[in-house]
Amino acid sequence: MASTRTQQPRSPSIRDVARVAGVSHQTVSRVLNNSDAIRAETRDKVLAAMEQLQYRPNRAARALVTSRTHTIGVLTARRAHYGPAVALQAIEDAAMLRGYSVTTANIAEATDTAVREGLGHLLDLDVEGIVVIAPQQRVFDLIEELGIRTPYVTMRSSVGEDPTALWVDQMEGARLATEHLLDLGHEYIRHIAGPQDWIEADARMQGFLRAMSDRDMPVVAPILGDWTADFGYQAGRELLRWRDCTAVFCSNDQMALGVMHAARSYGLDVPGDLSVVGYDDIPEAKHYWPPLTTVQVDFAELGRRCVDLLLPGEGDELLRPIDIVPQLVVRGSTSAPRKR
């Protein structure tokens, strides 16, 4: 018995859009290419027809005609961590609103070879701009040495003058966290930092040290961690064995969770016996018990501003957007120290 092949429905074409919108296919093409010669009402009719037909432009064909790929590349070395992951999602969403797609080069280690290969991969795809999310200063130095001509934006962790950089003032965030504990009356505060080679970790540690120094408070060398709750737990167990501090400021919320677990394992109350502050304000932080006092960074806004800097719209000034300033979120894990 002969089989009958089921015919697949044909995807709508640019001419189908033109027919529904009542315009020429050349007009639809101009709308797709963001031509200034199209009246607003005509553009709206074409966009409505595209939505009705669920038309999706063939990017490969458009690239051949316009010599543009409408693609942004992202070079990231730590996609799995909270901040980079949120920023990357925001970059993808903001790029999509402007008609761009995003391709990512995720490098396992921030070595010179890996950075060169990651950038090479993105440049081979003819991306129109690059966002660099990386933890080590060496990555940014290497990008400057390579002198790439494609526009790029970098995410940094302390305020500076680089016109290609969007800055998050991590030192200010750490200062806010430390001063909060000092204002509550804590004098013996320990800091669990992130990995030594991470820019964010160093900036947060420097903010802690500066706040303590400004108040002439005694400082014990910070503990260098690895961002994980397991490390926070082990470090907390060691710190609390001697009960020589009344507060701990952790460089991220996961390590803060580990410290709170360590306090409970010794039968200590948080915040009665120990105040704990984290950093990042991950979604789970408000559900810790007690809810975690932490420093909030708007990573989504950071991602959106990266796209704004790479792809300024009509009439936008070619200036770097305002830097991201962290905010302290006070919850139940901090209080004044008990009198001994």
mmCIF file with all atom_site columns, N, CA, C and O in Angstrom, residues 17-45:
data_model
loop_
_atom_site.group_PDB
_atom_site.id
_atom_site.type_symbol
_atom_site.label_atom_id
_atom_site.label_alt_id
_atom_site.label_comp_id
_atom_site.label_asym_id
_atom_site.label_entity_id
_atom_site.label_seq_id
_atom_site.pdbx_PDB_ins_code
_atom_site.Cartn_x
_atom_site.Cartn_y
_atom_site.Cartn_z
_atom_site.occupancy
_atom_site.B_iso_or_equiv
_atom_site.pdbx_formal_charge
_atom_site.auth_seq_id
_atom_site.auth_comp_id
_atom_site.auth_asym_id
_atom_site.auth_atom_id
_atom_site.pdbx_PDB_model_num
ATOM 1   N N  . VAL A 1 17 ? 3.392  38.686 4.665  1.00 0.00 ? 17 VAL A N  1
ATOM 2   C CA . VAL A 1 17 ? 3.262  39.823 5.580  1.00 0.00 ? 17 VAL A CA 1
ATOM 3   C C  . VAL A 1 17 ? 2.810  41.064 4.811  1.00 0.00 ? 17 VAL A C  1
ATOM 4   O O  . VAL A 1 17 ? 1.927  41.809 5.245  1.00 0.00 ? 17 VAL A O  1
ATOM 5   N N  . ALA A 1 18 ? 3.424  41.287 3.644  1.00 0.00 ? 18 ALA A N  1
ATOM 6   C CA . ALA A 1 18 ? 3.074  42.446 2.826  1.00 0.00 ? 18 ALA A CA 1
ATOM 7   C C  . ALA A 1 18 ? 1.611  42.407 2.406  1.00 0.00 ? 18 ALA A C  1
ATOM 8   O O  . ALA A 1 18 ? 0.907  43.430 2.429  1.00 0.00 ? 18 ALA A O  1
ATOM 9   N N  . ARG A 1 19 ? 1.139  41.223 2.037  1.00 0.00 ? 19 ARG A N  1
ATOM 10  C CA . ARG A 1 19 ? -0.252 41.090 1.594  1.00 0.00 ? 19 ARG A CA 1
ATOM 11  C C  . ARG A 1 19 ? -1.216 41.416 2.726  1.00 0.00 ? 19 ARG A C  1
ATOM 12  O O  . ARG A 1 19 ? -2.195 42.160 2.529  1.00 0.00 ? 19 ARG A O  1
ATOM 13  N N  . VAL A 1 20 ? -0.977 40.882 3.929  1.00 0.00 ? 20 VAL A N  1
ATOM 14  C CA . VAL A 1 20 ? -1.865 41.128 5.062  1.00 0.00 ? 20 VAL A CA 1
ATOM 15  C C  . VAL A 1 20 ? -1.817 42.591 5.493  1.00 0.00 ? 20 VAL A C  1
ATOM 16  O O  . VAL A 1 20 ? -2.844 43.190 5.851  1.00 0.00 ? 20 VAL A O  1
ATOM 17  N N  . ALA A 1 21 ? -0.629 43.185 5.434  1.00 0.00 ? 21 ALA A N  1
ATOM 18  C CA . ALA A 1 21 ? -0.476 44.585 5.865  1.00 0.00 ? 21 ALA A CA 1
ATOM 19  C C  . ALA A 1 21 ? -0.931 45.572 4.792  1.00 0.00 ? 21 ALA A C  1
ATOM 20  O O  . ALA A 1 21 ? -1.113 46.767 5.078  1.00 0.00 ? 21 ALA A O  1
ATOM 21  N N  . GLY A 1 22 ? -1.080 45.091 3.552  1.00 0.00 ? 22 GLY A N  1
ATOM 22  C CA . GLY A 1 22 ? -1.487 45.971 2.475  1.00 0.00 ? 22 GLY A CA 1
ATOM 23  C C  . GLY A 1 22 ? -0.382 46.895 2.004  1.00 0.00 ? 22 GLY A C  1
ATOM 24  O O  . GLY A 1 22 ? -0.637 48.038 1.612  1.00 0.00 ? 22 GLY A O  1
ATOM 25  N N  . VAL A 1 23 ? 0.860  46.392 2.050  1.00 0.00 ? 23 VAL A N  1
ATOM 26  C CA . VAL A 1 23 ? 2.009  47.182 1.600  1.00 0.00 ? 23 VAL A CA 1
ATOM 27  C C  . VAL A 1 23 ? 2.849  46.317 0.671  1.00 0.00 ? 23 VAL A C  1
ATOM 28  O O  . VAL A 1 23 ? 2.577  45.126 0.466  1.00 0.00 ? 23 VAL A O  1
ATOM 29  N N  . SER A 1 24 ? 3.884  46.903 0.111  1.00 0.00 ? 24 SER A N  1
ATOM 30  C CA . SER A 1 24 ? 4.792  46.152 -0.744 1.00 0.00 ? 24 SER A CA 1
ATOM 31  C C  . SER A 1 24 ? 5.770  45.348 0.102  1.00 0.00 ? 24 SER A C  1
ATOM 32  O O  . SER A 1 24 ? 6.003  45.673 1.272  1.00 0.00 ? 24 SER A O  1
ATOM 33  N N  . HIS A 1 25 ? 6.350  44.304 -0.509 1.00 0.00 ? 25 HIS A N  1
ATOM 34  C CA . HIS A 1 25 ? 7.332  43.518 0.249  1.00 0.00 ? 25 HIS A CA 1
ATOM 35  C C  . HIS A 1 25 ? 8.586  44.345 0.511  1.00 0.00 ? 25 HIS A C  1
ATOM 36  O O  . HIS A 1 25 ? 9.311  44.107 1.476  1.00 0.00 ? 25 HIS A O  1
ATOM 37  N N  . GLN A 1 26 ? 8.855  45.358 -0.335 1.00 0.00 ? 26 GLN A N  1
ATOM 38  C CA . GLN A 1 26 ? 10.003 46.247 -0.075 1.00 0.00 ? 26 GLN A CA 1
ATOM 39  C C  . GLN A 1 26 ? 9.773  47.046 1.216  1.00 0.00 ? 26 GLN A C  1
ATOM 40  O O  . GLN A 1 26 ? 10.710 47.287 1.983  1.00 0.00 ? 26 GLN A O  1
ATOM 41  N N  . THR A 1 27 ? 8.511  47.431 1.448  1.00 0.00 ? 27 THR A N  1
ATOM 42  C CA . THR A 1 27 ? 8.205  48.167 2.681  1.00 0.00 ? 27 THR A CA 1
ATOM 43  C C  . THR A 1 27 ? 8.422  47.289 3.908  1.00 0.00 ? 27 THR A C  1
ATOM 44  O O  . THR A 1 27 ? 8.970  47.731 4.929  1.00 0.00 ? 27 THR A O  1
ATOM 45  N N  . VAL A 1 28 ? 8.009  46.029 3.822  1.00 0.00 ? 28 VAL A N  1
ATOM 46  C CA . VAL A 1 28 ? 8.241  45.101 4.941  1.00 0.00 ? 28 VAL A CA 1
ATOM 47  C C  . VAL A 1 28 ? 9.729  44.961 5.201  1.00 0.00 ? 28 VAL A C  1
ATOM 48  O O  . VAL A 1 28 ? 10.189 44.949 6.347  1.00 0.00 ? 28 VAL A O  1
ATOM 49  N N  . SER A 1 29 ? 10.509 44.871 4.142  1.00 0.00 ? 29 SER A N  1
ATOM 50  C CA . SER A 1 29 ? 11.954 44.743 4.287  1.00 0.00 ? 29 SER A CA 1
ATOM 51  C C  . SER A 1 29 ? 12.539 45.962 4.988  1.00 0.00 ? 29 SER A C  1
ATOM 52  O O  . SER A 1 29 ? 13.420 45.839 5.840  1.00 0.00 ? 29 SER A O  1
ATOM 53  N N  . ARG A 1 30 ? 12.010 47.147 4.635  1.00 0.00 ? 30 ARG A N  1
ATOM 54  C CA . ARG A 1 30 ? 12.519 48.360 5.285  1.00 0.00 ? 30 ARG A CA 1
ATOM 55  C C  . ARG A 1 30 ? 12.185 48.375 6.776  1.00 0.00 ? 30 ARG A C  1
ATOM 56  O O  . ARG A 1 30 ? 12.976 48.817 7.603  1.00 0.00 ? 30 ARG A O  1
ATOM 57  N N  . VAL A 1 31 ? 10.998 47.873 7.121  1.00 0.00 ? 31 VAL A N  1
ATOM 58  C CA . VAL A 1 31 ? 10.628 47.791 8.542  1.00 0.00 ? 31 VAL A CA 1
ATOM 59  C C  . VAL A 1 31 ? 11.568 46.839 9.287  1.00 0.00 ? 31 VAL A C  1
ATOM 60  O O  . VAL A 1 31 ? 12.044 47.138 10.389 1.00 0.00 ? 31 VAL A O  1
ATOM 61  N N  . LEU A 1 32 ? 11.866 45.700 8.673  1.00 0.00 ? 32 LEU A N  1
ATOM 62  C CA . LEU A 1 32 ? 12.763 44.720 9.294  1.00 0.00 ? 32 LEU A CA 1
ATOM 63  C C  . LEU A 1 32 ? 14.145 45.292 9.512  1.00 0.00 ? 32 LEU A C  1
ATOM 64  O O  . LEU A 1 32 ? 14.842 44.933 10.469 1.00 0.00 ? 32 LEU A O  1
ATOM 65  N N  . ASN A 1 33 ? 14.559 46.203 8.620  1.00 0.00 ? 33 ASN A N  1
ATOM 66  C CA . ASN A 1 33 ? 15.892 46.781 8.716  1.00 0.00 ? 33 ASN A CA 1
ATOM 67  C C  . ASN A 1 33 ? 15.903 48.122 9.433  1.00 0.00 ? 33 ASN A C  1
ATOM 68  O O  . ASN A 1 33 ? 16.900 48.860 9.378  1.00 0.00 ? 33 ASN A O  1
ATOM 69  N N  . ASN A 1 34 ? 14.765 48.443 10.123 1.00 0.00 ? 34 ASN A N  1
ATOM 70  C CA . ASN A 1 34 ? 14.674 49.659 10.936 1.00 0.00 ? 34 ASN A CA 1
ATOM 71  C C  . ASN A 1 34 ? 14.973 50.921 10.137 1.00 0.00 ? 34 ASN A C  1
ATOM 72  O O  . ASN A 1 34 ? 15.675 51.828 10.600 1.00 0.00 ? 34 ASN A O  1
ATOM 73  N N  . SER A 1 35 ? 14.439 50.994 8.951  1.00 0.00 ? 35 SER A N  1
ATOM 74  C CA . SER A 1 35 ? 14.653 52.164 8.113  1.00 0.00 ? 35 SER A CA 1
ATOM 75  C C  . SER A 1 35 ? 13.932 53.381 8.680  1.00 0.00 ? 35 SER A C  1
ATOM 76  O O  . SER A 1 35 ? 12.796 53.291 9.163  1.00 0.00 ? 35 SER A O  1
ATOM 77  N N  . ASP A 1 36 ? 14.578 54.545 8.611  1.00 0.00 ? 36 ASP A N  1
ATOM 78  C CA . ASP A 1 36 ? 13.973 55.785 9.081  1.00 0.00 ? 36 ASP A CA 1
ATOM 79  C C  . ASP A 1 36 ? 12.929 56.322 8.101  1.00 0.00 ? 36 ASP A C  1
ATOM 80  O O  . ASP A 1 36 ? 12.194 57.261 8.431  1.00 0.00 ? 36 ASP A O  1
ATOM 81  N N  . ALA A 1 37 ? 12.861 55.752 6.903  1.00 0.00 ? 37 ALA A N  1
ATOM 82  C CA . ALA A 1 37 ? 11.966 56.272 5.862  1.00 0.00 ? 37 ALA A CA 1
ATOM 83  C C  . ALA A 1 37 ? 10.539 55.754 5.992  1.00 0.00 ? 37 ALA A C  1
ATOM 84  O O  . ALA A 1 37 ? 9.688  56.085 5.173  1.00 0.00 ? 37 ALA A O  1
ATOM 85  N N  . ILE A 1 38 ? 10.265 54.949 6.996  1.00 0.00 ? 38 ILE A N  1
ATOM 86  C CA . ILE A 1 38 ? 8.937  54.345 7.168  1.00 0.00 ? 38 ILE A CA 1
ATOM 87  C C  . ILE A 1 38 ? 8.132  55.152 8.179  1.00 0.00 ? 38 ILE A C  1
ATOM 88  O O  . ILE A 1 38 ? 8.605  55.455 9.273  1.00 0.00 ? 38 ILE A O  1
ATOM 89  N N  . ARG A 1 39 ? 6.884  55.493 7.811  1.00 0.00 ? 39 ARG A N  1
ATOM 90  C CA . ARG A 1 39 ? 6.019  56.197 8.743  1.00 0.00 ? 39 ARG A CA 1
ATOM 91  C C  . ARG A 1 39 ? 5.592  55.263 9.883  1.00 0.00 ? 39 ARG A C  1
ATOM 92  O O  . ARG A 1 39 ? 5.489  54.052 9.704  1.00 0.00 ? 39 ARG A O  1
ATOM 93  N N  . ALA A 1 40 ? 5.316  55.868 11.022 1.00 0.00 ? 40 ALA A N  1
ATOM 94  C CA . ALA A 1 40 ? 4.985  55.088 12.221 1.00 0.00 ? 40 ALA A CA 1
ATOM 95  C C  . ALA A 1 40 ? 3.748  54.216 11.996 1.00 0.00 ? 40 ALA A C  1
ATOM 96  O O  . ALA A 1 40 ? 3.703  53.052 12.414 1.00 0.00 ? 40 ALA A O  1
ATOM 97  N N  . GLU A 1 41 ? 2.706  54.753 11.343 1.00 0.00 ? 41 GLU A N  1
ATOM 98  C CA . GLU A 1 41 ? 1.492  53.978 11.150 1.00 0.00 ? 41 GLU A CA 1
ATOM 99  C C  . GLU A 1 41 ? 1.727  52.794 10.219 1.00 0.00 ? 41 GLU A C  1
ATOM 100 O O  . GLU A 1 41 ? 1.143  51.713 10.398 1.00 0.00 ? 41 GLU A O  1
ATOM 101 N N  . THR A 1 42 ? 2.596  52.993 9.212  1.00 0.00 ? 42 THR A N  1
ATOM 102 C CA . THR A 1 42 ? 2.925  51.885 8.308  1.00 0.00 ? 42 THR A CA 1
ATOM 103 C C  . THR A 1 42 ? 3.701  50.808 9.051  1.00 0.00 ? 42 THR A C  1
ATOM 104 O O  . THR A 1 42 ? 3.445  49.608 8.886  1.00 0.00 ? 42 THR A O  1
ATOM 105 N N  . ARG A 1 43 ? 4.656  51.243 9.886  1.00 0.00 ? 43 ARG A N  1
ATOM 106 C CA . ARG A 1 43 ? 5.442  50.287 10.679 1.00 0.00 ? 43 ARG A CA 1
ATOM 107 C C  . ARG A 1 43 ? 4.521  49.470 11.581 1.00 0.00 ? 43 ARG A C  1
ATOM 108 O O  . ARG A 1 43 ? 4.663  48.256 11.695 1.00 0.00 ? 43 ARG A O  1
ATOM 109 N N  . ASP A 1 44 ? 3.558  50.142 12.202 1.00 0.00 ? 44 ASP A N  1
ATOM 110 C CA . ASP A 1 44 ? 2.640  49.442 13.111 1.00 0.00 ? 44 ASP A CA 1
ATOM 111 C C  . ASP A 1 44 ? 1.815  48.400 12.352 1.00 0.00 ? 44 ASP A C  1
ATOM 112 O O  . ASP A 1 44 ? 1.558  47.300 12.861 1.00 0.00 ? 44 ASP A O  1
ATOM 113 N N  . LYS A 1 45 ? 1.363  48.726 11.131 1.00 0.00 ? 45 LYS A N  1
ATOM 114 C CA . LYS A 1 45 ? 0.587  47.768 10.337 1.00 0.00 ? 45 LYS A CA 1
ATOM 115 C C  . LYS A 1 45 ? 1.424  46.541 9.988  1.00 0.00 ? 45 LYS A C  1
ATOM 116 O O  . LYS A 1 45 ? 0.933  45.402 10.052 1.00 0.00 ? 45 LYS A O  1
#
